[in-house]
Amino acid sequence: MPEIGRDRRGAWRAALACMVTLSVAMGLGRFAFTPMLPIMLHEGKLELAAGGLLASLNYLGYFLGAVSCAAISVKASSMVRGGLLATAALLVGMGLLHSFTSWGVLRTAAGVMSAWVFVFASGWGLRRLAETNAPALAGVIYTGPGIGIAMTGLLGGALGRWGSEAGWIGLGILGLALIAVIWRVFDDGERAPAGTAGAAAPAAAARTAASAADRSDAIWLVALYGLAGFGYIITATFLPVIARQALPGSSWPDFFWPLFGLAIIPGALIGARAPTHWDNRLLLAVAYALQALGVVFSVAWPTIGGFALGSLLLGMPFTAITLFAMRDARRLRGNAAAGLIGYATASYGVGQIIGPLFAAPLAQRTGSFQVPLLVAAAALALGAVLFAWVWFKSRRSITI
C-alpha cells in the first residue's frame, strides 16, 4: 500500500509539473500575443497586417520546432528546462526590444521553444504516468494550455495598462516564478526500470509491420489535422481585436480570451476520460463541429452572449482534439507513432501559419473579420464531415 501511495504522489507530481510547463510554454510563450496585440495596436506600435505576420512567424517557429524534434537526441528533462528558460527570456525580450525585426525573431524563437517543450514534456509526462500506473491523469497535463491562456488574458490586459513593455516583462517574470516551482520535478524517474525499452520494441515492430493497411487512415489524419490548425487560429489570434470591433467601448472583450482558456480545462479532462473503444475519428468529427459552431457564433451573433458562447465552444475541444489525434496515431502506429504524430503536428502548424496571413490583410482591407471567420468555420465543418466519412467508410468495409 505505501508503494502505491508513492506512485500516486509521483504521478500527481509529474502531471502537475507538466501542466505548469504547458501553461508557461503554450499559454504564456505562445499565446500571450493574443491579449497583447490590441494593446500594441492601440499604442501604434503595430498595424493589423504586421500583427498577423508576427503571429504567423510564431506558428512558423512552432512548425519548425515540431519537425525538428525527431532529430533531437537530448534528454527530455534538459529540453524541457532549457525551453522553459528560453520562453521566459523571450517574453521579457518582447518588452525590452522595440523593432519589428527583433519582435519577429523573438516570436519565431518562441514558437520553436513551445513546440520543443510541448513534445518533450508530453513524452516525459506520459512516460511517468505509465511508470506510476496513472495514465488517466493525462487530462491534467493538457489543462495546462488553458490555464496559461486564462492567465495571459487576465494578467496581460491588467499589466498592459502600464504599457505593452510592462505587460511582456511581467509575463516573463511570472514564467520564471512558475519554472522555479517545478524545476526539480523533472529529476523524477531519470533511471527508468531496466528492460522497459526492450519490452516495448516487439510491440512497436509488430505495429509498424501492420501499419501498411492503415496508411490511408494515417494520410487522412495528417491532412484533416491541418484543417483544425487553420480553423481555430484566426479566432485564437484575433479574438480580442474582433470583439473590440463589435463591442466598442465595452470592457467585455478583455474577458473572452480568458474564457476561451478556462473552457479548455474541462474539455481536456472530459476528453481524457473518453473510453478507448470510442472511435477517435468520430470524436474528432464532433470536436471539429463544436469549434465550427463556436466560430459561427462570433459572426452570426456579435454580442456579449455570442462571443461568450463562441469562446466556450471553441475552447472546450481545443486540447481534446490533440488528445484524440494522438490517440488515433497510436491506434495506427502503436509505440512507433512518433513519426505520424510529427507529421500531423507539422500539418497543424501549416494551418496555423496560413490562418493569420490570410485573415489579417483581408480584415484590414475590408474592415471586418467576417469573411475570414466564415472560411475558418467552413474548414472546421469540412474536417468534421470528412472525419465522419472516413469512419463510416471503414465501418462499411469491415461489415462487407
Short mmCIF file of C-alpha atoms in Angstrom, two decimals:
data_model
loop_
_atom_site.label_atom_id
_atom_site.label_comp_id
_atom_site.label_asym_id
_atom_site.label_seq_id
_atom_site.Cartn_x
_atom_site.Cartn_y
_atom_site.Cartn_z
CA MET A 1 0.00 0.00 0.00
CA PRO A 2 2.73 2.60 0.80
CA GLU A 3 4.40 1.93 -2.56
CA ILE A 4 1.10 2.57 -4.35
CA GLY A 5 0.81 5.82 -2.40
CA ARG A 6 4.30 6.87 -3.52
CA ASP A 7 3.37 6.00 -7.10
CA ARG A 8 0.26 8.13 -6.78
CA ARG A 9 2.24 11.08 -5.45
CA GLY A 10 4.80 10.64 -8.22
CA ALA A 11 2.03 10.58 -10.81
CA TRP A 12 0.48 13.76 -9.48
CA ARG A 13 3.90 15.45 -9.29
CA ALA A 14 4.51 14.61 -12.94
CA ALA A 15 1.02 15.60 -14.11
CA LEU A 16 1.01 18.92 -12.26
CA ALA A 17 4.58 19.75 -13.32
CA CYS A 18 3.71 19.12 -16.97
CA MET A 19 0.51 21.12 -16.55
CA VAL A 20 2.53 24.12 -15.34
CA THR A 21 5.11 23.50 -18.07
CA LEU A 22 2.49 23.71 -20.82
CA SER A 23 0.95 26.75 -19.10
CA VAL A 24 4.27 28.57 -19.48
CA ALA A 25 5.33 27.27 -22.89
CA MET A 26 1.95 27.40 -24.61
CA GLY A 27 -0.24 29.77 -22.58
CA LEU A 28 2.43 32.40 -21.98
CA GLY A 29 5.13 31.79 -24.57
CA ARG A 30 2.87 31.05 -27.49
CA PHE A 31 -0.48 32.74 -26.82
CA ALA A 32 0.44 35.84 -24.79
CA PHE A 33 0.50 37.69 -28.12
CA THR A 34 -3.30 37.46 -28.40
CA PRO A 35 -4.16 39.77 -25.45
CA MET A 36 -1.07 41.91 -26.06
CA LEU A 37 -1.89 42.56 -29.74
CA PRO A 38 -4.76 45.04 -29.16
CA ILE A 39 -2.57 46.94 -26.67
CA MET A 40 0.25 47.20 -29.21
CA LEU A 41 -2.24 48.23 -31.91
CA HIS A 42 -3.64 50.94 -29.61
CA GLU A 43 -0.13 52.20 -28.86
CA GLY A 44 0.53 52.47 -32.59
CA LYS A 45 3.46 50.05 -32.46
CA LEU A 46 1.83 47.67 -34.96
CA GLU A 47 -0.71 47.63 -37.74
CA LEU A 48 -3.11 44.72 -38.03
CA ALA A 49 -1.33 43.14 -41.01
CA ALA A 50 2.01 43.36 -39.19
CA GLY A 51 0.41 41.74 -36.16
CA GLY A 52 -0.82 38.91 -38.36
CA LEU A 53 2.71 38.46 -39.72
CA LEU A 54 4.16 38.23 -36.19
CA ALA A 55 1.53 35.65 -35.29
CA SER A 56 2.37 33.59 -38.37
CA LEU A 57 6.10 33.80 -37.60
CA ASN A 58 5.34 32.32 -34.18
CA TYR A 59 3.41 29.49 -35.80
CA LEU A 60 6.21 29.02 -38.33
CA GLY A 61 8.55 28.58 -35.38
CA TYR A 62 6.16 26.03 -33.90
CA PHE A 63 6.16 24.14 -37.21
CA LEU A 64 9.98 24.17 -37.41
CA GLY A 65 10.25 23.07 -33.79
CA ALA A 66 7.79 20.22 -34.33
CA VAL A 67 9.52 18.80 -37.40
CA SER A 68 12.96 19.07 -35.77
CA CYS A 69 12.02 17.03 -32.70
CA ALA A 70 12.72 13.70 -34.36
CA ALA A 71 16.35 14.71 -34.95
CA ILE A 72 17.00 15.82 -31.36
CA SER A 73 18.63 13.27 -29.05
CA VAL A 74 18.94 15.49 -25.95
CA LYS A 75 17.44 14.19 -22.70
CA ALA A 76 13.76 15.18 -22.35
CA SER A 77 14.19 16.86 -18.95
CA SER A 78 17.02 19.02 -20.33
CA MET A 79 14.96 20.03 -23.37
CA VAL A 80 12.02 20.98 -21.15
CA ARG A 81 14.10 23.02 -18.72
CA GLY A 82 16.06 24.77 -21.45
CA GLY A 83 12.92 25.51 -23.44
CA LEU A 84 11.14 26.96 -20.41
CA LEU A 85 14.02 29.28 -19.52
CA ALA A 86 14.27 30.43 -23.13
CA THR A 87 10.50 31.06 -23.21
CA ALA A 88 10.69 33.36 -20.18
CA ALA A 89 13.67 35.21 -21.66
CA LEU A 90 11.88 35.67 -24.99
CA LEU A 91 8.83 37.13 -23.23
CA VAL A 92 11.00 39.65 -21.41
CA GLY A 93 12.77 40.42 -24.68
CA MET A 94 9.47 41.46 -26.28
CA GLY A 95 9.28 44.24 -23.70
CA LEU A 96 12.93 45.29 -23.90
CA LEU A 97 13.34 45.39 -27.70
CA HIS A 98 11.36 47.73 -29.91
CA SER A 99 11.93 46.94 -33.59
CA PHE A 100 9.64 44.85 -35.74
CA THR A 101 12.59 42.73 -36.90
CA SER A 102 13.59 41.87 -33.33
CA TRP A 103 9.96 41.03 -32.47
CA GLY A 104 9.81 38.74 -35.49
CA VAL A 105 12.94 36.88 -34.36
CA LEU A 106 11.65 36.61 -30.79
CA ARG A 107 8.20 35.34 -31.79
CA THR A 108 9.70 32.79 -34.20
CA ALA A 109 12.04 31.53 -31.49
CA ALA A 110 9.15 31.40 -29.00
CA GLY A 111 7.28 29.16 -31.44
CA VAL A 112 10.24 26.78 -31.68
CA MET A 113 10.52 26.64 -27.87
CA SER A 114 6.80 25.98 -27.41
CA ALA A 115 6.93 23.04 -29.84
CA TRP A 116 10.02 21.55 -28.22
CA VAL A 117 8.61 21.90 -24.72
CA PHE A 118 5.20 20.55 -25.74
CA VAL A 119 6.64 17.45 -27.42
CA PHE A 120 9.30 16.62 -24.83
CA ALA A 121 7.15 17.46 -21.79
CA SER A 122 4.31 15.37 -23.22
CA GLY A 123 6.66 12.44 -23.78
CA TRP A 124 8.25 12.77 -20.35
CA GLY A 125 4.91 13.19 -18.57
CA LEU A 126 3.10 10.34 -20.33
CA ARG A 127 6.07 8.05 -19.62
CA ARG A 128 5.99 8.98 -15.93
CA LEU A 129 2.24 8.34 -15.78
CA ALA A 130 2.76 4.93 -17.37
CA GLU A 131 5.53 4.13 -14.87
CA THR A 132 3.31 5.13 -11.95
CA ASN A 133 0.23 3.35 -13.29
CA ALA A 134 -1.84 6.54 -13.64
CA PRO A 135 -2.45 7.13 -17.38
CA ALA A 136 -5.85 8.72 -16.62
CA LEU A 137 -4.02 11.80 -15.30
CA ALA A 138 -3.04 12.70 -18.88
CA GLY A 139 -6.03 15.05 -18.94
CA VAL A 140 -4.46 17.07 -16.11
CA ILE A 141 -1.35 17.66 -18.23
CA TYR A 142 -3.35 19.06 -21.13
CA THR A 143 -5.28 21.53 -19.00
CA GLY A 144 -2.00 23.47 -18.93
CA PRO A 145 -2.51 25.49 -22.13
CA GLY A 146 -5.96 26.55 -20.93
CA ILE A 147 -4.65 27.70 -17.56
CA GLY A 148 -1.85 29.62 -19.26
CA ILE A 149 -4.22 31.25 -21.74
CA ALA A 150 -6.52 32.32 -18.91
CA MET A 151 -3.53 33.82 -17.08
CA THR A 152 -2.36 35.74 -20.14
CA GLY A 153 -5.86 37.04 -20.75
CA LEU A 154 -6.41 38.24 -17.20
CA LEU A 155 -2.89 39.46 -16.44
CA GLY A 156 -1.88 40.67 -19.91
CA GLY A 157 -4.65 43.24 -20.06
CA ALA A 158 -4.02 44.38 -16.49
CA LEU A 159 -0.26 44.67 -16.95
CA GLY A 160 -0.81 46.31 -20.31
CA ARG A 161 -2.41 49.30 -18.61
CA TRP A 162 1.17 50.33 -17.86
CA GLY A 163 2.08 49.74 -21.50
CA SER A 164 2.88 46.69 -23.61
CA GLU A 165 6.51 46.71 -22.41
CA ALA A 166 5.39 46.19 -18.80
CA GLY A 167 2.95 43.52 -19.94
CA TRP A 168 5.58 41.45 -21.74
CA ILE A 169 8.17 41.80 -18.96
CA GLY A 170 5.59 40.98 -16.29
CA LEU A 171 4.55 37.80 -18.09
CA GLY A 172 8.20 36.79 -18.43
CA ILE A 173 8.77 37.25 -14.70
CA LEU A 174 5.62 35.22 -13.96
CA GLY A 175 7.01 32.47 -16.20
CA LEU A 176 10.29 32.42 -14.27
CA ALA A 177 8.44 32.12 -10.95
CA LEU A 178 6.41 29.15 -12.23
CA ILE A 179 9.53 27.48 -13.66
CA ALA A 180 11.25 27.70 -10.26
CA VAL A 181 8.36 25.84 -8.62
CA ILE A 182 8.54 22.80 -10.92
CA TRP A 183 12.26 22.73 -11.76
CA ARG A 184 13.24 19.77 -9.57
CA VAL A 185 10.29 17.58 -10.54
CA PHE A 186 11.98 16.75 -13.84
CA ASP A 187 14.61 14.79 -11.93
CA ASP A 188 11.91 12.19 -11.16
CA GLY A 189 12.19 8.84 -12.92
CA GLU A 190 15.54 9.58 -14.57
CA ARG A 191 16.55 5.93 -14.09
CA ALA A 192 13.78 4.03 -15.89
CA PRO A 193 13.23 0.39 -14.92
CA ALA A 194 15.58 -1.95 -16.78
CA GLY A 195 14.08 -3.68 -19.75
CA THR A 196 11.34 -1.11 -20.40
CA ALA A 197 12.59 -0.15 -23.86
CA GLY A 198 13.30 -3.73 -24.81
CA ALA A 199 9.82 -4.83 -23.81
CA ALA A 200 8.24 -2.14 -25.96
CA ALA A 201 10.31 -2.95 -29.06
CA PRO A 202 8.47 -6.13 -30.20
CA ALA A 203 5.09 -4.41 -29.90
CA ALA A 204 6.37 -1.40 -31.84
CA ALA A 205 7.78 -3.65 -34.56
CA ALA A 206 4.51 -5.55 -34.83
CA ARG A 207 2.53 -2.36 -35.16
CA THR A 208 4.95 -0.99 -37.76
CA ALA A 209 4.61 -4.15 -39.84
CA ALA A 210 0.83 -3.96 -39.66
CA SER A 211 0.66 -0.23 -40.43
CA ALA A 212 0.57 -0.62 -44.24
CA ALA A 213 -3.14 -1.46 -44.01
CA ASP A 214 -3.75 1.78 -42.09
CA ARG A 215 -1.80 4.06 -44.43
CA SER A 216 -4.94 5.66 -45.84
CA ASP A 217 -6.22 6.50 -42.36
CA ALA A 218 -2.83 8.00 -41.48
CA ILE A 219 -2.91 10.24 -44.57
CA TRP A 220 -6.41 11.42 -43.68
CA LEU A 221 -5.36 12.14 -40.09
CA VAL A 222 -2.42 14.27 -41.20
CA ALA A 223 -4.45 16.19 -43.79
CA LEU A 224 -7.50 16.83 -41.63
CA TYR A 225 -5.48 17.79 -38.56
CA GLY A 226 -4.18 20.71 -40.62
CA LEU A 227 -7.76 21.96 -41.04
CA ALA A 228 -8.03 22.17 -37.24
CA GLY A 229 -4.92 24.35 -37.12
CA PHE A 230 -6.33 26.73 -39.72
CA GLY A 231 -9.87 26.69 -38.38
CA TYR A 232 -9.23 27.78 -34.81
CA ILE A 233 -6.19 30.03 -35.22
CA ILE A 234 -7.90 33.07 -36.73
CA THR A 235 -10.19 33.41 -33.71
CA ALA A 236 -7.41 32.43 -31.29
CA THR A 237 -5.10 35.12 -32.69
CA PHE A 238 -7.53 37.99 -33.13
CA LEU A 239 -10.37 37.33 -30.65
CA PRO A 240 -9.84 40.48 -28.51
CA VAL A 241 -9.48 42.61 -31.65
CA ILE A 242 -12.62 41.10 -33.22
CA ALA A 243 -14.62 41.58 -30.02
CA ARG A 244 -13.48 45.19 -29.62
CA GLN A 245 -14.57 45.96 -33.17
CA ALA A 246 -18.03 44.52 -32.46
CA LEU A 247 -18.38 45.98 -28.94
CA PRO A 248 -16.65 49.37 -28.97
CA GLY A 249 -16.28 50.91 -25.54
CA SER A 250 -17.24 47.72 -23.72
CA SER A 251 -15.00 46.14 -21.08
CA TRP A 252 -16.20 42.63 -22.00
CA PRO A 253 -13.72 41.96 -24.87
CA ASP A 254 -10.92 41.59 -22.30
CA PHE A 255 -12.72 38.57 -20.78
CA PHE A 256 -13.48 36.45 -23.85
CA TRP A 257 -9.87 35.26 -24.26
CA PRO A 258 -9.58 34.12 -20.60
CA LEU A 259 -12.97 32.42 -21.04
CA PHE A 260 -11.57 30.55 -24.03
CA GLY A 261 -8.66 29.40 -21.86
CA LEU A 262 -10.86 28.33 -18.96
CA ALA A 263 -13.08 26.30 -21.32
CA ILE A 264 -10.03 24.26 -22.36
CA ILE A 265 -9.68 22.85 -18.83
CA PRO A 266 -12.93 20.83 -18.60
CA GLY A 267 -12.57 19.91 -22.27
CA ALA A 268 -9.16 18.33 -21.64
CA LEU A 269 -10.37 16.46 -18.55
CA ILE A 270 -13.50 15.17 -20.28
CA GLY A 271 -11.57 14.24 -23.43
CA ALA A 272 -9.04 12.21 -21.43
CA ARG A 273 -11.93 10.22 -19.92
CA ALA A 274 -13.41 9.24 -23.29
CA PRO A 275 -13.46 5.40 -23.39
CA THR A 276 -10.74 3.90 -25.55
CA HIS A 277 -13.28 1.85 -27.52
CA TRP A 278 -14.92 5.04 -28.84
CA ASP A 279 -13.69 5.75 -32.34
CA ASN A 280 -11.24 8.66 -32.39
CA ARG A 281 -12.40 9.79 -35.84
CA LEU A 282 -15.96 10.27 -34.62
CA LEU A 283 -14.71 12.10 -31.53
CA LEU A 284 -12.63 14.36 -33.77
CA ALA A 285 -15.67 14.97 -36.01
CA VAL A 286 -17.74 16.09 -33.01
CA ALA A 287 -14.92 18.29 -31.69
CA TYR A 288 -14.41 19.96 -35.09
CA ALA A 289 -18.16 20.58 -35.38
CA LEU A 290 -18.24 22.24 -31.95
CA GLN A 291 -15.37 24.54 -32.88
CA ALA A 292 -17.02 25.41 -36.19
CA LEU A 293 -20.18 26.34 -34.32
CA GLY A 294 -18.15 28.47 -31.91
CA VAL A 295 -16.58 30.41 -34.79
CA VAL A 296 -20.00 30.93 -36.43
CA PHE A 297 -21.42 32.38 -33.20
CA SER A 298 -18.85 35.20 -33.24
CA VAL A 299 -20.05 36.12 -36.76
CA ALA A 300 -23.79 35.50 -36.55
CA TRP A 301 -24.26 36.82 -33.01
CA PRO A 302 -21.60 39.51 -32.35
CA THR A 303 -22.86 40.34 -28.86
CA ILE A 304 -21.61 39.60 -25.35
CA GLY A 305 -23.63 36.38 -25.30
CA GLY A 306 -22.47 35.32 -28.77
CA PHE A 307 -18.79 35.90 -28.06
CA ALA A 308 -19.04 34.17 -24.67
CA LEU A 309 -20.75 31.09 -26.13
CA GLY A 310 -18.38 31.09 -29.09
CA SER A 311 -15.36 31.23 -26.76
CA LEU A 312 -16.67 28.27 -24.78
CA LEU A 313 -17.41 26.15 -27.88
CA LEU A 314 -14.03 26.97 -29.42
CA GLY A 315 -12.08 26.36 -26.22
CA MET A 316 -13.59 23.13 -24.88
CA PRO A 317 -12.46 20.90 -27.79
CA PHE A 318 -9.09 22.66 -28.21
CA THR A 319 -6.74 20.23 -26.44
CA ALA A 320 -9.29 17.40 -26.69
CA ILE A 321 -8.62 17.48 -30.44
CA THR A 322 -4.91 17.00 -29.74
CA LEU A 323 -5.64 14.12 -27.37
CA PHE A 324 -7.91 12.34 -29.86
CA ALA A 325 -5.45 12.85 -32.72
CA MET A 326 -2.55 11.47 -30.65
CA ARG A 327 -4.72 8.55 -29.60
CA ASP A 328 -5.60 7.79 -33.21
CA ALA A 329 -1.93 7.95 -34.18
CA ARG A 330 -1.22 5.35 -31.51
CA ARG A 331 -4.10 3.25 -32.84
CA LEU A 332 -2.44 3.28 -36.24
CA ARG A 333 1.22 3.00 -35.23
CA GLY A 334 1.31 1.83 -31.60
CA ASN A 335 4.61 2.64 -29.87
CA ALA A 336 6.04 3.69 -33.24
CA ALA A 337 3.59 6.60 -33.50
CA ALA A 338 6.17 9.38 -33.01
CA GLY A 339 6.70 9.87 -36.76
CA LEU A 340 2.99 10.08 -37.52
CA ILE A 341 2.46 12.48 -34.61
CA GLY A 342 5.28 14.62 -36.01
CA TYR A 343 3.71 14.75 -39.48
CA ALA A 344 0.29 15.57 -38.01
CA THR A 345 1.77 18.31 -35.81
CA ALA A 346 3.56 19.76 -38.83
CA SER A 347 0.28 19.80 -40.78
CA TYR A 348 -1.40 21.56 -37.86
CA GLY A 349 1.45 24.07 -37.87
CA VAL A 350 0.99 24.80 -41.57
CA GLY A 351 -2.69 25.53 -40.94
CA GLN A 352 -1.73 27.93 -38.15
CA ILE A 353 0.79 29.73 -40.36
CA ILE A 354 -1.70 30.25 -43.19
CA GLY A 355 -4.57 31.46 -40.96
CA PRO A 356 -3.25 34.87 -39.81
CA LEU A 357 -1.55 35.55 -43.18
CA PHE A 358 -4.93 35.04 -44.84
CA ALA A 359 -7.10 36.79 -42.25
CA ALA A 360 -5.20 39.93 -41.22
CA PRO A 361 -4.69 41.57 -44.67
CA LEU A 362 -8.26 40.73 -45.69
CA ALA A 363 -9.67 42.17 -42.46
CA GLN A 364 -7.54 45.29 -42.83
CA ARG A 365 -8.82 45.86 -46.38
CA THR A 366 -12.50 45.18 -45.59
CA GLY A 367 -12.59 46.46 -42.02
CA SER A 368 -14.13 43.20 -40.80
CA PHE A 369 -13.13 39.65 -39.85
CA GLN A 370 -16.46 38.26 -41.07
CA VAL A 371 -15.18 36.58 -44.25
CA PRO A 372 -12.01 35.07 -42.66
CA LEU A 373 -14.09 33.68 -39.78
CA LEU A 374 -16.65 32.13 -42.12
CA VAL A 375 -13.83 30.49 -44.10
CA ALA A 376 -12.37 29.17 -40.83
CA ALA A 377 -15.74 27.76 -39.78
CA ALA A 378 -16.14 26.13 -43.20
CA ALA A 379 -12.69 24.49 -42.86
CA LEU A 380 -13.65 23.03 -39.47
CA ALA A 381 -17.03 21.86 -40.76
CA LEU A 382 -15.31 20.19 -43.73
CA GLY A 383 -12.95 18.43 -41.34
CA ALA A 384 -15.88 17.18 -39.27
CA VAL A 385 -17.69 15.82 -42.33
CA LEU A 386 -14.56 14.13 -43.71
CA PHE A 387 -13.65 12.50 -40.39
CA ALA A 388 -17.20 11.12 -40.14
CA TRP A 389 -16.96 9.91 -43.75
CA VAL A 390 -13.61 8.16 -43.15
CA TRP A 391 -15.10 6.45 -40.08
CA PHE A 392 -18.22 5.40 -42.00
CA LYS A 393 -16.15 4.08 -44.91
CA SER A 394 -14.00 1.97 -42.58
CA ARG A 395 -17.05 0.58 -40.78
CA ARG A 396 -18.67 -0.26 -44.09
CA SER A 397 -15.58 -2.10 -45.33
CA ILE A 398 -15.49 -4.13 -42.09
CA THR A 399 -19.18 -5.01 -42.48
CA ILE A 400 -18.73 -6.06 -46.13
#
